[in-house]
XYZ file of C-alpha atoms in Angstrom:
517
model
C -53.592 -4.155 30.692
C -55.400 -7.399 29.858
C -53.135 -7.879 26.837
C -50.113 -7.295 29.061
C -51.359 -9.934 31.613
C -52.021 -12.401 28.774
C -48.470 -11.821 27.444
C -47.033 -12.439 30.950
C -49.037 -15.686 31.337
C -47.867 -16.995 27.931
C -44.237 -16.020 28.735
C -44.588 -17.901 32.020
C -45.743 -21.021 30.140
C -42.736 -20.743 27.800
C -40.418 -20.419 30.784
C -42.015 -23.391 32.551
C -41.842 -25.457 29.332
C -38.139 -24.573 28.943
C -37.395 -25.626 32.530
C -39.317 -28.895 31.984
C -37.271 -29.654 28.854
C -34.030 -28.746 30.633
C -34.937 -31.010 33.605
C -35.877 -33.880 31.295
C -32.571 -33.850 29.406
C -30.294 -32.825 32.252
C -31.459 -35.555 34.593
C -33.410 -37.689 32.095
C -33.455 -41.449 32.265
C -32.410 -41.978 28.637
C -28.869 -40.484 28.850
C -27.959 -40.457 32.538
C -24.739 -38.574 33.517
C -23.690 -37.706 29.957
C -21.010 -35.036 29.613
C -21.453 -32.546 26.767
C -17.719 -32.758 26.015
C -17.902 -36.522 25.296
C -19.269 -37.974 21.993
C -22.943 -38.913 22.151
C -23.696 -42.647 21.824
C -25.322 -43.786 18.587
C -24.163 -40.723 16.583
C -21.713 -41.292 13.676
C -18.143 -40.078 14.165
C -17.586 -36.752 12.319
C -15.125 -36.686 9.406
C -12.991 -33.524 9.232
C -10.924 -32.181 6.325
C -7.326 -33.352 6.759
C -5.544 -30.526 4.880
C -2.471 -29.417 6.771
C -2.565 -25.650 7.477
C 0.935 -24.899 6.152
C 0.415 -26.994 3.031
C -2.814 -25.144 2.294
C -1.296 -21.646 2.520
C 1.924 -22.501 0.683
C 2.713 -20.418 -2.403
C 3.696 -22.496 -5.444
C 6.141 -21.011 -7.974
C 7.124 -22.286 -11.440
C 9.540 -20.613 -13.889
C 8.737 -21.144 -17.569
C 11.368 -21.680 -20.283
C 11.236 -18.008 -21.333
C 11.955 -16.788 -17.761
C 8.366 -15.831 -16.812
C 7.468 -16.844 -13.225
C 4.062 -18.305 -12.413
C 3.048 -18.009 -8.729
C -0.198 -19.125 -7.156
C -1.919 -19.448 -3.810
C -5.003 -21.609 -3.452
C -7.984 -20.215 -1.566
C -11.498 -21.539 -1.166
C -14.194 -19.781 -3.191
C -15.750 -19.515 -6.637
C -13.797 -16.413 -7.657
C -10.102 -15.882 -8.362
C -7.782 -12.903 -8.834
C -5.196 -13.306 -11.585
C -2.778 -10.761 -12.971
C 0.576 -9.939 -14.524
C 3.092 -7.870 -12.553
C 5.929 -6.209 -14.452
C 9.181 -4.910 -12.975
C 8.587 -1.503 -14.557
C 7.637 1.865 -13.100
C 8.519 5.539 -12.957
C 11.956 4.749 -11.466
C 12.988 3.166 -14.797
C 12.389 6.337 -16.854
C 15.921 7.758 -16.505
C 16.599 7.582 -20.273
C 13.047 8.568 -21.248
C 10.716 11.533 -20.695
C 8.999 11.045 -17.297
C 5.351 9.960 -17.487
C 5.506 6.774 -19.594
C 4.364 4.555 -16.691
C 1.507 6.994 -15.990
C 0.426 6.793 -19.671
C 0.621 2.968 -19.720
C -1.582 2.788 -16.604
C -4.268 4.879 -18.318
C -3.944 2.956 -21.650
C -4.276 -0.480 -19.990
C -7.127 -2.747 -21.147
C -7.795 -0.591 -24.248
C -8.081 -2.176 -27.731
C -5.778 -5.129 -28.461
C -5.086 -7.540 -31.343
C -7.991 -9.724 -30.171
C -10.421 -7.104 -28.786
C -11.609 -4.073 -30.770
C -12.218 -1.767 -27.808
C -12.232 -1.465 -24.023
C -15.997 -2.129 -24.066
C -15.397 -5.510 -25.734
C -12.926 -6.444 -22.984
C -15.403 -5.417 -20.255
C -18.265 -7.364 -21.905
C -16.068 -10.484 -22.142
C -15.206 -10.181 -18.445
C -18.848 -9.590 -17.468
C -19.730 -13.056 -18.797
C -17.517 -14.421 -16.000
C -18.550 -11.818 -13.399
C -15.169 -10.168 -13.837
C -13.556 -6.746 -13.367
C -10.126 -5.471 -14.449
C -7.699 -2.842 -13.190
C -4.164 -1.556 -13.783
C -2.010 0.230 -11.205
C 1.511 1.560 -11.478
C 3.866 2.475 -8.656
C 7.454 3.691 -8.694
C 8.812 0.181 -9.295
C 5.935 -2.085 -10.427
C 3.111 -2.161 -12.975
C 0.223 -4.482 -12.154
C -2.517 -5.703 -14.521
C -5.182 -7.615 -12.578
C -8.516 -9.344 -13.191
C -10.971 -10.794 -10.652
C -13.428 -13.280 -12.146
C -15.060 -16.707 -11.757
C -12.608 -19.612 -11.553
C -14.353 -21.244 -14.550
C -13.264 -18.352 -16.756
C -9.521 -18.734 -16.039
C -8.627 -19.606 -19.651
C -10.376 -16.481 -20.995
C -8.843 -14.305 -18.254
C -5.216 -15.363 -18.933
C -5.776 -15.015 -22.702
C -7.158 -11.501 -22.153
C -4.277 -10.522 -19.810
C -1.693 -11.746 -22.332
C -3.392 -9.706 -25.065
C -3.695 -6.555 -22.911
C -0.037 -6.639 -21.823
C 1.705 -7.858 -24.996
C -0.625 -6.888 -27.889
C -2.056 -3.397 -27.174
C -2.948 -1.433 -30.330
C -2.134 2.005 -28.810
C -4.288 3.822 -31.383
C -3.844 7.566 -31.919
C -7.322 8.352 -30.552
C -6.610 6.251 -27.416
C -3.338 8.124 -26.820
C -5.155 11.454 -27.282
C -7.830 10.412 -24.765
C -5.066 9.408 -22.363
C -3.457 12.853 -22.732
C -6.776 14.420 -21.677
C -7.111 12.021 -18.712
C -3.533 12.744 -17.566
C -4.054 16.530 -17.799
C -7.265 16.250 -15.766
C -5.513 14.118 -13.110
C -2.670 16.659 -12.814
C -5.178 19.498 -12.324
C -7.075 17.435 -9.748
C -3.837 16.633 -7.887
C -3.193 20.341 -7.291
C -6.792 21.129 -6.310
C -7.821 18.288 -4.012
C -8.138 19.032 -0.246
C -5.981 16.028 0.697
C -2.397 17.012 -0.203
C -0.895 13.610 0.724
C -0.249 12.345 -2.878
C 1.401 15.670 -3.801
C 3.531 15.687 -0.620
C 4.613 12.081 -1.288
C 5.781 13.160 -4.765
C 7.655 16.123 -3.244
C 9.360 14.130 -0.465
C 10.616 11.535 -2.978
C 11.923 14.304 -5.233
C 13.759 15.812 -2.233
C 15.138 12.506 -0.905
C 16.331 11.041 -4.239
C 17.008 14.178 -6.276
C 16.887 13.369 -10.004
C 17.353 9.589 -9.725
C 15.307 6.334 -9.628
C 12.477 6.594 -7.045
C 12.922 10.394 -6.995
C 11.694 10.667 -10.594
C 8.077 11.890 -10.915
C 5.376 9.207 -10.698
C 2.864 11.476 -12.450
C 3.567 12.732 -15.962
C 4.882 16.347 -15.876
C 2.687 18.779 -17.866
C 5.540 19.516 -20.328
C 5.837 15.820 -21.281
C 2.144 15.149 -22.047
C 2.562 15.976 -25.769
C 5.975 14.259 -26.073
C 4.724 10.729 -25.331
C 3.566 8.881 -28.457
C 3.249 5.316 -29.793
C 6.872 5.124 -31.004
C 8.272 6.199 -27.627
C 5.972 3.781 -25.759
C 7.092 0.878 -28.004
C 10.774 1.730 -27.404
C 10.165 1.629 -23.630
C 8.052 -1.558 -23.757
C 10.718 -3.333 -25.843
C 13.210 -2.919 -22.981
C 11.041 -3.483 -19.910
C 8.107 -5.738 -20.883
C 10.135 -8.948 -21.308
C 9.184 -12.344 -19.727
C 12.086 -12.444 -17.221
C 10.764 -9.165 -15.714
C 7.209 -10.526 -15.305
C 5.217 -12.659 -12.869
C 1.824 -14.222 -13.585
C 0.236 -14.433 -10.123
C -3.065 -16.035 -9.174
C -5.101 -16.509 -5.989
C -7.981 -18.960 -5.687
C -6.905 -21.362 -8.458
C -4.993 -24.626 -8.825
C -1.317 -24.075 -9.664
C -1.190 -26.673 -12.475
C -4.194 -25.035 -14.153
C -2.510 -21.592 -14.069
C 0.785 -22.996 -15.404
C -1.086 -24.691 -18.287
C -2.767 -21.371 -19.201
C 0.577 -19.531 -18.955
C 2.199 -22.034 -21.347
C -0.712 -21.651 -23.754
C -0.874 -17.835 -23.840
C 2.449 -16.447 -22.554
C 5.221 -18.833 -23.628
C 5.776 -18.309 -27.373
C 3.985 -15.007 -27.866
C 5.703 -12.314 -29.917
C 4.800 -8.846 -28.551
C 3.444 -6.218 -30.916
C 6.622 -4.111 -30.485
C 8.902 -6.938 -31.667
C 11.762 -8.754 -29.954
C 12.702 -7.636 -26.420
C 15.960 -5.764 -25.759
C 16.529 -6.279 -22.007
C 20.127 -5.025 -22.402
C 18.742 -1.452 -22.383
C 17.251 -1.823 -18.890
C 18.301 0.883 -16.422
C 19.899 -0.837 -13.409
C 20.653 2.343 -11.391
C 20.670 1.924 -7.623
C 18.702 4.539 -5.655
C 21.012 7.315 -4.410
C 19.669 8.999 -1.279
C 20.574 12.707 -1.429
C 18.321 14.429 1.096
C 17.243 18.024 0.477
C 14.166 20.217 0.446
C 11.319 20.830 -2.018
C 9.163 23.872 -1.234
C 5.888 24.854 -2.878
C 4.443 28.210 -1.794
C 0.724 27.887 -2.392
C -2.429 29.655 -1.234
C -4.382 26.958 0.638
C -7.104 29.298 1.975
C -9.726 28.199 -0.592
C -8.900 24.484 -0.869
C -12.205 23.322 0.583
C -14.973 25.901 0.762
C -18.566 25.106 1.680
C -20.698 24.701 4.809
C -17.751 23.182 6.771
C -14.602 24.598 5.150
C -11.181 23.179 5.983
C -9.104 25.960 7.570
C -5.974 27.183 5.821
C -3.140 24.791 6.681
C 0.560 24.467 5.948
C 1.762 20.898 5.350
C 5.250 19.698 6.221
C 6.746 16.257 5.609
C 10.152 15.371 7.063
C 11.836 12.073 6.145
C 15.061 10.170 6.795
C 16.592 7.218 4.940
C 15.486 3.830 6.317
C 16.291 0.624 4.406
C 15.159 -1.589 1.518
C 12.508 -4.276 1.982
C 15.172 -6.920 1.245
C 17.190 -6.061 4.376
C 16.666 -7.572 7.832
C 16.141 -4.092 9.296
C 12.915 -3.745 7.303
C 10.883 -5.438 10.066
C 12.210 -3.184 12.911
C 11.406 -0.136 10.733
C 7.866 -1.463 10.135
C 7.410 -1.852 13.922
C 8.834 1.650 14.515
C 6.425 3.115 11.936
C 3.517 1.379 13.679
C 4.728 2.629 17.080
C 4.781 6.229 15.775
C 1.339 5.805 14.122
C -0.672 9.013 14.261
C -3.517 10.367 12.184
C -5.858 13.358 12.087
C -6.983 15.312 15.136
C -10.599 14.268 14.480
C -10.024 10.507 14.226
C -12.564 8.603 16.297
C -11.958 5.251 17.953
C -9.979 3.579 20.701
C -6.658 1.757 21.045
C -7.299 -0.343 17.940
C -7.356 2.855 15.885
C -3.887 3.799 17.096
C -4.882 6.236 19.853
C -1.949 4.997 21.980
C 0.695 5.591 19.297
C 3.376 8.205 19.998
C 2.135 10.805 17.532
C -1.260 10.770 19.277
C 0.026 10.732 22.857
C 2.940 13.170 22.414
C 1.719 15.416 19.617
C -2.030 15.502 18.861
C -3.154 15.106 22.491
C -0.771 17.805 23.771
C -0.985 20.370 20.975
C -4.614 21.125 20.124
C -3.636 23.343 17.176
C -2.032 20.446 15.256
C -4.431 19.106 12.625
C -2.478 16.061 11.557
C 0.609 14.055 12.463
C 1.085 10.746 10.649
C 4.059 8.441 10.139
C 4.693 6.770 6.745
C 7.233 4.181 5.626
C 8.058 3.857 1.903
C 10.339 0.933 1.062
C 11.921 -0.173 -2.242
C 14.370 -2.868 -3.350
C 17.435 -0.683 -2.717
C 16.384 2.066 -0.283
C 13.592 3.322 1.956
C 12.172 6.454 3.546
C 10.542 6.905 6.976
C 8.690 10.213 7.169
C 6.260 12.171 9.326
C 3.569 14.373 7.760
C 2.211 17.203 9.918
C -0.164 20.092 9.260
C -1.122 23.201 11.226
C -1.995 26.875 10.912
C 0.673 28.778 8.878
C 1.521 30.960 11.914
C 2.647 27.914 13.914
C 4.825 26.194 11.305
C 8.095 26.741 13.181
C 6.695 25.230 16.390
C 5.223 22.299 14.414
C 8.564 21.529 12.742
C 10.300 21.525 16.136
C 7.710 19.123 17.578
C 8.366 16.703 14.667
C 12.185 16.948 14.928
C 11.909 16.228 18.677
C 9.826 13.133 17.921
C 12.537 11.890 15.531
C 15.228 12.365 18.223
C 13.071 10.613 20.863
C 12.783 7.551 18.569
C 16.413 6.779 19.498
C 15.471 6.427 23.194
C 14.568 3.048 24.658
C 11.031 2.017 23.665
C 8.692 1.134 26.537
C 7.867 -2.547 26.964
C 4.127 -2.011 26.657
C 4.234 0.381 23.649
C 6.577 -1.986 21.794
C 4.340 -4.995 22.508
C 1.305 -2.982 21.389
C 3.011 -1.888 18.127
C 4.053 -5.478 17.347
C 0.550 -6.819 18.034
C -1.001 -4.043 15.937
C 1.377 -4.721 13.026
C 0.629 -8.470 13.121
C -3.137 -7.928 13.301
C -3.003 -5.416 10.416
C -0.973 -7.874 8.339
C -3.323 -10.792 9.026
C -6.512 -8.758 8.491
C -5.262 -7.347 5.183
C -4.311 -10.843 4.008
C -7.915 -12.022 4.394
C -8.732 -10.128 1.194
C -8.113 -12.011 -2.072
C -6.813 -8.983 -4.087
C -4.361 -8.162 -1.260
C -3.040 -11.746 -1.199
C -2.626 -11.511 -4.990
C -0.587 -8.299 -4.730
C 1.528 -9.716 -1.882
C 2.290 -12.942 -3.801
C 3.069 -11.058 -7.027
C 5.270 -8.353 -5.498
C 7.275 -10.741 -3.306
C 7.912 -13.225 -6.143
C 8.808 -10.377 -8.538
C 11.316 -8.894 -6.074
C 12.829 -12.021 -4.473
C 11.683 -15.083 -6.450
C 10.092 -16.504 -3.266
C 7.345 -15.576 -0.801
C 7.546 -15.234 2.979
C 4.306 -16.572 4.448
C 2.299 -14.543 7.011
C 3.250 -16.822 9.929
C 6.958 -16.369 9.080
C 6.548 -12.586 9.060
C 4.672 -12.747 12.380
C 7.578 -14.703 13.913
C 10.036 -12.054 12.672
C 7.854 -9.281 14.154
C 7.610 -11.123 17.501
C 11.422 -11.322 17.734
C 11.950 -7.533 17.509
C 13.367 -6.003 20.700
C 13.762 -2.428 21.999
C 17.479 -2.605 21.137
C 16.602 -3.348 17.468
C 14.435 -0.200 17.352
C 17.215 1.855 18.966
C 19.826 0.481 16.544
C 17.876 1.226 13.348
C 16.850 4.692 14.603
C 20.427 5.659 15.480
C 21.514 4.606 11.983
C 18.582 6.497 10.387
C 19.352 9.749 12.263
C 22.803 9.867 10.639
C 21.234 10.527 7.201
C 20.460 13.994 5.823
C 16.789 14.932 6.163
C 14.429 15.141 3.195
C 11.832 17.900 3.576
C 8.663 18.707 1.615
C 6.766 21.904 2.441
C 3.428 23.010 0.958
C 1.308 26.104 1.679
C 2.121 29.465 3.290
C 5.812 29.047 4.197
C 6.526 32.475 5.734
C 7.349 30.949 9.144
C 9.115 27.888 7.721
C 12.570 27.305 9.305
C 15.522 26.929 6.930
C 16.737 23.492 5.805
C 20.012 24.051 7.714
C 18.077 24.681 10.942
C 16.049 21.465 10.471
C 19.286 19.567 9.835
C 20.842 21.083 12.977
C 17.776 20.112 15.055
C 17.982 16.488 13.852
C 21.695 16.415 14.760
C 21.136 17.807 18.287
C 20.406 15.861 21.472
C 16.928 17.240 22.103
C 15.713 17.981 18.547
C 15.216 21.705 19.185
C 15.643 24.219 16.373
C 18.421 26.815 16.803
C 17.035 29.947 18.530
C 16.275 32.924 16.298
C 16.494 36.460 17.635
C 14.498 39.091 15.785
C 14.588 42.826 16.372
C 11.179 43.271 14.737
C 8.407 40.715 14.829
């Protein structure tokens, strides 16, 4: 009690002292009637940085004599992200066994002309606090390094060596075969079926061409891919005019100087390039269905097992990222939103998107309903992934087809404004990360030769109206559906019934009458 009284007395003194100080300076004789918004007398005038905002975030692009583009974006900080992006991916494997891009991703940053092993490369990068990574998609291969700015010369030299001078030793190719086999096994066993469904929906939408070709190496092709085949592919696709050296967090002139030093007159290990053999096929949207009957009852056992689910993905053709309609489709995808039935969070997490309000909130038995938008240089795919108990597959498919039909209605003013704001905030938040800026700069320059800045994209998003959404949806609903189905498909409606539902006014499946249930 005494201690408590003592604490109260000392707190009282502090309070009284604070009031005394406040009174002294608020009505003090030294600075009478001074406003806090006006500069204080006798204090030097502050000097602020005079860099213009637009000038600071401008992307600089230079094309070298051999056709290689160098693109950079300055950003404050001691670290930079630099990498080479190549216009090469699984869509370019028409004349080759599928899986070459998958193999090259796994072989990246292995032994080169200059470095004896992957460990040597990692030790060199560690001296500059660096890490490296390679990722392939259906249309792009990206070799990237994040390291200290001071190590830029070493980083560009290493990138040039990794991309143009890989040794591709027999033991490295054998190790890659093992890694690819393991990844294929893992793909079929993992609880999250999203990567597998994405493969299936692309195969259904673009049957046997370009972006419909498998991104992962098929099991039958693992033994077919060898050094000779890889060199034949690299000779056609890894040429300077199909590459961009992109950097974030460095001076443009410095990056150009390094590019001239290490990437201008370098002869690749596979010899002279033959860009005449490049496959220039345009994506042909076919629509169709890919089914995979699979027992999903034991996908995730344990203390909290995931119940047996059937997964359905339905997609329609959208547009390429080079078209003006790309922005309305991005807004539409954000407006549909969705997620899992156990997602926590408020409006910022997308709880007011249509797939939450109309699907997950109304149908407790639905485990997932999520919208995805895949876009490429010549086509695109807007799809909805849903999952539920196998006994309710038919009802689930009808709910999704109805959502597609309702997209063509007039969007509400508030939901459209919310989707636009959410898309802009997602764009701006993602572009705070240096590796994301790097990928954005590299991909845009590789595809278009220029880069749209975030504020330009935000202006385009702001200008989207409800009529734009209605127009692109009406056009999209004219295409044949692409369907991917995984799990117990006993109750799965036929492709013709799904097509009929998407051509109807209300999105309902044709009624089925059974004598025996």
